[in-house]
XYZ file of C-alpha atoms in Angstrom:
588
model
C 8.240 -26.215 -6.519
C 5.283 -27.298 -8.171
C 1.499 -26.322 -9.254
C -1.238 -27.729 -7.137
C -4.877 -28.205 -9.136
C -7.284 -25.786 -7.072
C -11.094 -26.493 -6.584
C -12.669 -23.845 -9.366
C -13.571 -20.430 -7.744
C -17.388 -21.047 -9.117
C -18.318 -17.214 -9.965
C -21.338 -16.613 -12.748
C -18.826 -13.269 -13.466
C -15.689 -14.152 -11.944
C -13.868 -10.810 -10.236
C -10.694 -10.134 -11.994
C -8.939 -12.409 -9.877
C -5.272 -13.384 -11.900
C -6.179 -16.794 -11.804
C -8.443 -16.252 -14.707
C -6.272 -13.047 -16.275
C -3.371 -11.139 -16.895
C -2.198 -8.056 -17.815
C 0.571 -7.375 -20.323
C 1.772 -4.868 -22.501
C -0.124 -4.288 -25.913
C -0.764 -2.399 -28.946
C 2.021 0.593 -29.203
C -0.485 3.906 -29.703
C 2.688 6.132 -29.872
C 6.473 6.155 -29.802
C 8.548 8.510 -27.777
C 12.528 8.938 -28.431
C 13.168 6.540 -25.784
C 10.329 4.037 -25.535
C 6.552 3.187 -26.601
C 3.258 3.542 -25.051
C 1.169 0.871 -24.984
C -2.225 -0.252 -24.334
C -2.332 -3.290 -22.374
C -3.734 -6.483 -23.243
C -5.746 -9.304 -21.149
C -3.867 -12.703 -21.131
C -4.169 -16.106 -19.853
C -4.537 -16.396 -15.764
C -1.101 -17.238 -13.527
C -2.221 -20.752 -11.692
C -0.987 -20.954 -7.692
C 2.429 -22.041 -7.209
C 3.041 -24.311 -4.541
C 6.298 -23.233 -2.208
C 7.573 -25.924 0.087
C 10.648 -24.342 1.716
C 8.988 -24.654 5.084
C 7.123 -27.981 4.129
C 9.221 -29.941 2.551
C 7.589 -32.804 0.734
C 3.991 -30.927 0.955
C 3.338 -32.005 -2.813
C 1.531 -35.161 -1.520
C -1.336 -32.512 -0.845
C -2.180 -33.058 -4.823
C -4.251 -36.161 -5.184
C -5.561 -38.330 -8.084
C -8.221 -35.552 -8.896
C -5.905 -32.998 -8.511
C -7.252 -30.643 -5.638
C -5.908 -29.829 -2.215
C -7.672 -32.191 -0.173
C -9.870 -31.442 3.197
C -9.399 -27.707 3.468
C -11.230 -25.932 5.988
C -10.833 -21.882 5.861
C -9.873 -20.398 9.013
C -9.848 -17.040 7.799
C -10.042 -14.903 4.468
C -9.019 -11.494 4.330
C -8.016 -9.043 1.459
C -4.527 -7.373 1.934
C -4.660 -3.460 0.771
C -1.489 -1.374 0.906
C -0.003 1.675 -0.264
C -3.004 3.954 -1.862
C -1.132 6.980 -1.154
C -3.703 9.157 -2.195
C -2.310 12.382 -2.941
C -3.668 16.379 -2.966
C -2.023 16.704 -5.960
C -2.460 20.811 -5.867
C -0.121 20.655 -2.213
C 1.831 23.954 -1.552
C 3.967 21.659 0.404
C 4.583 18.499 -1.835
C 8.449 18.901 -3.414
C 7.711 17.382 -7.428
C 10.482 19.605 -8.380
C 12.677 16.476 -6.846
C 11.515 14.502 -9.550
C 13.891 16.641 -11.949
C 16.905 15.093 -10.118
C 15.771 11.619 -10.688
C 19.447 10.475 -11.988
C 21.406 11.710 -9.322
C 21.786 9.255 -6.562
C 21.874 11.708 -4.284
C 18.133 12.177 -4.590
C 17.575 8.400 -4.898
C 15.530 8.211 -1.313
C 13.213 11.165 -2.248
C 12.182 10.384 -5.696
C 9.538 9.834 -7.121
C 7.560 12.411 -5.811
C 5.005 12.607 -8.530
C 3.576 10.303 -10.793
C 1.761 10.625 -14.130
C -1.528 8.790 -12.942
C -1.373 9.930 -8.981
C -4.809 12.772 -9.595
C -6.671 9.370 -10.668
C -5.930 6.948 -7.686
C -8.775 7.835 -5.551
C -10.623 6.061 -8.723
C -8.517 3.264 -8.980
C -9.010 2.691 -5.044
C -12.667 3.327 -5.860
C -12.551 0.511 -8.359
C -10.608 -1.906 -6.211
C -12.952 -1.636 -3.478
C -15.969 -2.406 -5.669
C -14.354 -5.442 -7.307
C -13.136 -6.873 -3.530
C -16.847 -6.287 -2.958
C -17.895 -8.938 -5.064
C -15.703 -11.629 -4.006
C -17.834 -13.998 -2.330
C -14.881 -16.114 -0.981
C -11.960 -17.211 -1.226
C -10.582 -19.176 -4.414
C -8.933 -22.307 -1.960
C -11.217 -22.255 0.763
C -14.347 -20.955 -0.198
C -14.976 -18.832 3.064
C -16.262 -15.538 2.567
C -13.833 -12.562 2.893
C -13.722 -12.102 6.597
C -12.335 -8.544 6.534
C -9.606 -6.050 4.654
C -6.672 -5.365 5.915
C -4.418 -2.319 5.213
C -0.951 -1.866 5.782
C -0.428 2.229 5.747
C 0.325 4.892 3.142
C -3.032 5.560 2.804
C -2.176 8.869 2.305
C 0.921 10.406 0.631
C 1.686 13.501 2.589
C 0.438 13.257 6.069
C -2.535 16.021 4.968
C -6.240 16.041 6.628
C -8.095 16.109 3.111
C -6.276 13.475 1.890
C -6.952 11.288 4.946
C -10.635 12.201 4.542
C -10.475 11.227 0.851
C -9.259 7.830 2.051
C -12.262 7.030 4.784
C -14.874 8.295 2.413
C -13.417 5.788 0.003
C -13.337 2.952 2.456
C -16.420 3.898 4.927
C -18.573 5.613 1.979
C -19.509 9.114 0.995
C -18.259 11.900 -1.085
C -14.743 11.663 -2.076
C -13.125 15.106 -2.702
C -10.315 15.375 -4.811
C -9.414 18.953 -5.123
C -8.129 21.360 -2.530
C -7.656 25.082 -2.896
C -8.792 26.837 -6.352
C -11.744 25.363 -8.252
C -9.766 24.949 -11.156
C -6.436 22.503 -10.881
C -3.017 24.225 -10.050
C -0.448 21.752 -9.521
C 2.448 20.485 -11.656
C 0.430 19.056 -14.438
C -0.862 22.019 -15.416
C 0.049 23.354 -19.282
C 1.257 26.756 -17.569
C 3.371 25.046 -14.503
C 7.175 26.266 -15.591
C 9.024 22.913 -15.881
C 8.450 20.090 -18.669
C 9.245 17.302 -16.614
C 5.788 16.375 -15.524
C 3.281 14.606 -18.046
C 0.903 17.492 -19.197
C -2.342 15.787 -20.327
C -4.117 19.046 -21.726
C -1.091 19.431 -24.080
C 2.063 21.533 -24.917
C 3.460 23.822 -22.671
C 4.697 27.578 -23.428
C 8.570 25.491 -24.150
C 6.561 22.466 -26.020
C 6.332 19.161 -25.081
C 7.031 17.441 -22.094
C 8.859 14.950 -21.082
C 6.558 11.998 -20.954
C 5.282 13.011 -24.123
C 8.265 13.475 -25.791
C 10.695 10.685 -25.005
C 7.994 7.895 -24.046
C 4.930 8.841 -25.927
C 2.435 9.332 -23.545
C -0.924 10.772 -24.972
C -2.751 14.138 -24.660
C -6.481 13.958 -22.748
C -7.088 17.334 -22.508
C -9.526 17.647 -19.766
C -8.679 14.912 -17.498
C -6.983 16.544 -14.491
C -10.450 18.534 -14.211
C -12.445 15.338 -14.579
C -9.910 13.311 -12.417
C -10.703 15.990 -9.124
C -14.549 15.814 -9.468
C -16.224 15.066 -6.434
C -17.753 11.005 -6.933
C -19.567 9.144 -4.346
C -18.060 6.142 -2.941
C -20.229 3.090 -1.957
C -16.910 1.842 0.363
C -16.228 -2.012 1.863
C -19.319 -4.325 2.501
C -16.623 -5.715 5.268
C -14.806 -4.562 8.099
C -11.399 -2.907 7.677
C -8.381 -2.799 10.015
C -6.225 0.473 9.846
C -2.477 0.671 9.853
C 0.163 3.668 10.567
C 2.787 4.050 7.940
C 5.499 6.399 7.071
C 3.380 8.726 4.624
C 0.675 9.330 7.112
C 3.430 10.919 9.535
C 5.964 12.393 7.362
C 6.125 14.889 4.333
C 6.371 12.706 1.244
C 6.718 9.810 3.529
C 10.096 11.150 5.020
C 10.747 14.568 6.177
C 9.617 15.663 9.718
C 6.508 18.324 9.731
C 8.269 21.416 10.806
C 6.425 24.482 11.719
C 7.799 26.349 8.616
C 6.473 23.258 6.802
C 3.250 23.404 8.551
C 2.357 26.760 7.726
C 3.476 26.241 4.188
C 0.970 23.342 3.848
C -2.218 25.639 4.603
C -0.643 28.868 2.628
C -0.455 30.220 -0.338
C 2.767 29.884 -2.344
C 4.348 26.381 -4.043
C 7.783 26.332 -4.520
C 9.105 25.246 -8.575
C 12.807 24.874 -8.145
C 15.524 23.865 -5.970
C 16.615 26.760 -3.693
C 20.258 27.990 -4.215
C 22.821 27.336 -1.782
C 21.326 23.642 -0.833
C 24.100 21.049 -0.108
C 22.867 18.434 -2.038
C 25.200 15.876 -0.788
C 23.604 16.295 2.592
C 19.867 16.908 0.495
C 18.665 13.589 2.153
C 19.810 14.239 5.700
C 18.452 18.049 5.237
C 15.084 16.722 3.901
C 14.691 14.467 6.871
C 14.714 17.249 9.733
C 14.258 20.328 7.967
C 12.603 20.068 4.702
C 11.374 23.587 4.908
C 14.999 24.342 3.724
C 13.837 23.321 -0.155
C 10.911 26.314 0.304
C 13.122 29.179 -0.252
C 13.646 28.533 -4.260
C 11.500 29.779 -6.913
C 7.597 29.352 -6.224
C 4.210 30.798 -7.941
C 1.165 31.427 -6.673
C -1.593 28.834 -5.158
C -4.775 29.170 -3.711
C -4.896 28.642 0.463
C -6.765 25.718 1.866
C -6.948 24.998 5.665
C -7.891 21.319 4.960
C -4.103 20.778 4.009
C -3.013 21.214 7.419
C -0.918 17.874 8.635
C -2.501 15.481 10.939
C -0.140 13.769 14.114
C -0.491 10.134 14.735
C -3.324 10.729 17.712
C -5.153 12.685 15.168
C -4.776 10.145 12.357
C -6.267 7.192 15.065
C -8.981 9.111 16.380
C -10.448 9.895 12.853
C -11.166 6.455 12.367
C -13.941 6.290 15.459
C -16.571 7.329 12.783
C -20.481 6.654 13.126
C -20.598 3.291 11.664
C -17.112 2.065 11.231
C -16.448 -1.642 11.288
C -15.197 -2.461 13.640
C -15.246 0.154 15.744
C -11.970 2.353 15.589
C -11.118 -0.155 12.488
C -9.228 -1.733 14.905
C -7.807 0.962 17.096
C -8.600 0.648 20.534
C -9.357 3.208 23.557
C -5.989 2.881 24.739
C -4.318 4.054 21.629
C -6.787 7.087 21.793
C -5.287 7.461 25.203
C -1.563 7.209 25.194
C -1.478 8.097 21.286
C -0.031 4.900 19.831
C -1.229 2.762 16.770
C -0.574 -0.483 17.288
C -3.155 -2.911 18.856
C -4.289 -6.573 18.591
C -7.785 -8.032 16.853
C -9.080 -11.278 17.048
C -11.201 -12.861 14.921
C -12.838 -16.067 15.428
C -9.756 -18.618 14.699
C -7.283 -15.890 14.098
C -5.194 -13.378 16.444
C -4.302 -10.054 14.125
C -1.237 -8.142 15.470
C -1.002 -4.514 14.085
C 2.434 -2.925 14.486
C 3.216 0.707 14.041
C 6.515 0.890 12.124
C 6.656 4.457 11.551
C 9.256 6.688 12.911
C 8.248 10.056 13.084
C 11.419 11.198 13.671
C 11.958 10.798 10.025
C 13.092 8.862 7.128
C 10.982 6.443 5.356
C 12.509 3.167 6.170
C 10.820 1.702 9.992
C 11.590 1.245 13.541
C 9.712 -0.438 16.527
C 10.397 0.546 20.156
C 11.366 -1.044 23.472
C 7.633 -0.159 24.764
C 5.801 -1.622 21.688
C 8.366 -4.933 21.748
C 7.123 -5.147 25.225
C 3.668 -4.647 24.136
C 3.994 -7.553 21.259
C 5.655 -10.230 23.601
C 2.643 -9.733 25.796
C 0.023 -9.966 23.063
C 1.919 -13.166 21.928
C 2.025 -14.813 25.245
C -1.746 -14.339 25.593
C -2.328 -16.518 22.588
C -0.056 -19.558 23.237
C -0.011 -22.382 25.346
C 3.632 -22.589 25.576
C 6.287 -20.424 23.904
C 10.302 -20.430 24.391
C 12.348 -17.870 26.740
C 15.099 -16.145 25.138
C 17.280 -18.442 26.152
C 15.420 -21.548 25.058
C 13.469 -22.831 27.736
C 10.102 -23.752 27.388
C 7.158 -21.788 29.279
C 3.729 -23.390 29.937
C 0.997 -20.907 30.314
C -2.244 -22.280 30.374
C -3.412 -19.944 27.515
C -5.321 -21.199 24.656
C -3.588 -21.757 21.548
C -4.331 -19.420 18.438
C -2.703 -18.975 14.795
C -1.527 -15.325 14.725
C -0.881 -12.826 11.875
C 1.293 -9.713 12.120
C 0.667 -7.025 9.526
C 2.491 -3.887 9.604
C 3.513 -0.759 7.004
C 7.098 -1.896 6.859
C 8.458 -5.439 6.652
C 11.966 -6.912 8.074
C 14.139 -6.228 5.637
C 12.976 -1.914 5.774
C 13.445 -2.189 9.570
C 16.508 -0.331 9.457
C 15.450 3.005 10.901
C 17.612 3.990 13.930
C 16.902 7.247 14.374
C 14.691 6.864 17.314
C 11.051 6.217 17.137
C 10.043 9.333 18.760
C 11.181 12.932 17.937
C 14.719 13.897 20.377
C 15.565 10.300 21.195
C 18.713 8.675 19.986
C 18.079 5.549 18.822
C 18.608 3.752 22.122
C 15.400 2.971 22.260
C 14.906 0.949 18.745
C 14.902 -2.713 18.459
C 16.254 -4.125 15.722
C 15.453 -6.519 12.689
C 17.563 -8.965 13.927
C 16.122 -9.112 17.604
C 12.240 -8.730 16.712
C 12.700 -11.792 14.011
C 14.335 -13.714 17.202
C 11.138 -12.646 19.245
C 8.682 -13.944 16.872
C 10.237 -16.962 16.557
C 10.092 -17.880 19.849
C 6.330 -18.100 19.098
C 5.230 -20.646 17.115
C 1.659 -19.811 16.449
C 2.851 -17.160 14.606
C 2.651 -18.090 10.559
C 2.264 -15.030 8.664
C 3.545 -11.564 8.384
C 1.817 -8.770 5.926
C 3.267 -5.645 5.022
C 3.472 -3.137 2.048
C 6.175 -0.096 1.961
C 8.264 -1.327 -0.759
C 5.600 -1.288 -3.480
C 6.832 -4.926 -4.580
C 5.344 -8.052 -4.569
C 7.248 -10.458 -2.584
C 6.893 -13.722 -0.637
C 9.563 -14.685 1.743
C 10.038 -17.735 4.440
C 11.337 -17.126 7.490
C 12.479 -20.429 8.666
C 13.155 -20.734 12.429
C 16.922 -21.147 12.734
C 16.886 -24.264 14.963
C 13.979 -26.205 14.105
C 13.057 -27.562 10.766
C 10.461 -27.019 9.326
C 9.253 -24.153 11.503
C 8.908 -20.620 11.093
C 6.407 -18.195 9.531
C 5.880 -16.544 5.847
C 6.066 -12.675 5.114
C 4.380 -11.766 2.831
C 4.865 -8.143 1.319
C 1.958 -6.857 -1.229
C 2.359 -4.123 -4.132
C 0.934 -0.700 -4.067
C -2.315 0.242 -5.736
C -0.974 3.867 -6.939
C 1.880 2.214 -8.539
C 1.734 -0.941 -11.410
C 0.335 -3.218 -11.223
C -2.493 -1.430 -9.160
C -3.343 -4.890 -7.002
C -4.504 -6.232 -3.746
C -4.228 -9.306 -2.660
C -6.644 -11.987 -1.045
C -4.852 -14.258 2.033
C -6.448 -17.740 3.072
C -5.536 -19.563 5.916
C -6.541 -23.148 5.734
C -6.598 -26.269 7.328
C -5.205 -28.810 4.952
C -5.063 -32.017 7.379
C -2.249 -34.018 8.635
C -1.573 -31.414 10.661
C -0.329 -28.791 7.980
C -1.560 -25.448 7.229
C -2.193 -24.231 3.525
C -1.670 -19.747 3.140
C -3.259 -19.069 -0.228
C -2.533 -15.972 -1.735
C -4.270 -14.507 -5.133
C -3.591 -11.026 -6.464
C -6.391 -9.696 -7.902
C -6.964 -6.565 -10.616
C -9.529 -4.355 -10.226
C -12.423 -4.494 -12.681
C -12.356 -1.838 -14.815
C -12.271 -1.685 -18.810
C -9.031 -2.930 -20.860
C -9.532 0.021 -23.205
C -10.958 3.684 -22.752
C -14.875 3.529 -24.398
C -16.324 5.950 -26.109
C -15.379 9.707 -26.066
C -12.804 8.681 -23.628
C -10.680 6.385 -26.463
C -10.713 9.743 -28.853
C -8.121 10.994 -26.053
C -5.403 8.700 -26.764
C -4.898 10.184 -30.442
C -3.107 14.079 -30.559
C -5.730 15.923 -30.405
C -8.663 13.920 -28.894
C -9.493 14.500 -25.369
C -11.820 13.856 -22.318
C -14.746 16.061 -22.135
C -15.083 17.833 -18.829
C -18.762 17.531 -17.418
C -20.131 20.864 -15.994
C -22.238 19.487 -13.207
C -18.617 18.516 -11.735
C -19.799 15.311 -10.096
C -17.936 11.978 -12.279
C -20.672 9.517 -13.602
C -19.931 5.875 -12.594
C -18.863 5.279 -16.248
C -16.385 7.689 -16.087
C -15.161 6.325 -12.660
C -14.402 3.293 -14.600
C -12.561 4.715 -17.426
C -10.177 6.847 -14.972
C -9.425 3.404 -13.005
C -8.440 1.887 -16.164
C -6.410 4.893 -17.635
C -4.651 5.234 -13.939
C -3.476 1.353 -14.434
C -2.746 1.922 -18.210
C -0.788 5.032 -17.073
C 0.864 3.438 -14.210
C 2.134 0.627 -16.592
C 3.833 2.964 -19.010
C 5.779 5.064 -16.357
C 9.276 4.578 -17.803
C 10.812 3.694 -14.093
C 7.825 1.953 -11.860
C 5.658 0.288 -15.012
C 5.502 -3.128 -17.045
C 9.745 -3.514 -17.513
C 10.045 -2.481 -13.641
C 9.832 -5.576 -10.995
C 7.282 -4.306 -8.620
C 4.963 -6.634 -9.830
C 7.554 -9.518 -8.272
C 7.732 -13.028 -9.903
C 5.269 -15.558 -10.626
C 7.081 -17.335 -6.820
C 5.870 -13.773 -5.268
C 2.038 -13.563 -6.439
C -0.281 -16.589 -6.876
C 1.019 -18.773 -4.284
C 0.243 -21.716 -1.966
C 2.346 -21.254 1.236
C 2.018 -24.705 3.359
C 3.533 -24.831 7.011
C 3.215 -27.125 9.722
C 0.718 -26.328 11.886
C 2.024 -25.193 15.664
C -0.823 -26.867 17.733
C -3.723 -29.759 16.904
C -6.116 -27.690 15.099
C -8.658 -30.002 15.477
C -8.691 -29.737 18.936
C -8.531 -25.822 19.451
C -11.255 -25.067 16.767
């Protein structure tokens, strides 16, 4: 691999592409028993890395002047995934599972709660404002055509979470509170558990685990400020939607049973594991009957009907709002009629195909059924002049060629769910990842698959098993909710000489390095964040909350600076060459 020199972006005030700057651990603010809490430092940029696994010899693109020559951008999009906007006061979030973090029997159920999660709406708002400032991709210089989301926009399959997501993306008032006017969640100083970070200070039993062991700060008033209403300007470009497991399932894992549906809008919130649960079967019990975990100690909270669970059909229907761009954010009238969430969307040069990989029968990993795979094959045939049958026979269609980008919540490595895509189905309708990969390889115009789910940056070549230089690239982007809290610009450019280049560039949201003014005092032992009496956070406060969200995420012991979530340099700013599957100049 080698790093090509790329053309300058030329921004007067550049948005924070990681080509220009990167974040790393900085000054120690406070030391806990096990680790230190750090602020973040800004370092130098990270140049694009050329990965030539699917196109050996592509380094010849680098000319004497050091730039990629002859580029003609065909599509520029931003990839946003795994926001996991959470109702942090929901009665049917089982945050107490975090106490079982070291128990391998709970590996697929934790973490439920994050120290920074009440601030995530502000981080998302900052990211959208940053994307609005990006006038063109750094390689092809094409304006951003659209934003593609790949699921888990919300956390717990709740209506009020979906309302917050749509207000952020389309513009409108973002409401962070539910239930009571004052916060009633697990980060309260009165909550009977010390496993959660308490920004307001020590509880009745003393310091919480995050303060004592990891040096987290006291920031009195933070949660109340974070939950204040604010107005989002929304995205200035069209955006496409996608259905993920957290849109469908409790905590992205458990089926919404009638008992859980009642608990969501009710007035009791569990605080401990109930007695008598078979912990060896904890995951299986939660998948099919998460209400079994409602039977332990609880405490009263304020009921709220807006916490009601949503179905896939309701998720789709909610996107058909006045002013949506495009109409339905990609979802179609066929989706409204059938209750499905997969569709095709054509840009000037590229067909985008959204897959629904969520298994509403339960469990976090994904699956596709035979009906959707049959539909996918039909949509691929429509944009291929020729393709292969399963036995290798070439079929000529008479159709015009178009490049194809797939996007979905799950990637190939997490399409492992065999429960059956629909409740009550035994799994016989499920198409596994190997079969799906063979299908995609029969259609050479598929050059890219975008996805999320793992919260980790990753770039993988998917070479054709029989043809050297053929195949597609699979690109997984990290979560906004977790470190490194980034999104990704993806460009498809005609690089000439029968080659395409897929250029990927990570984007940080544009918020300060450190808290400013009165906010900074909260990093000590006694200072705090003033609670605004008006109930409407100022723009300055929103920016600081976004900065604090990133800093908190960086210090989470299992998912911060020292975790693998950011990926390697080969998973972030990369140029991915691939041979064009048809003559681009003739087709476009």
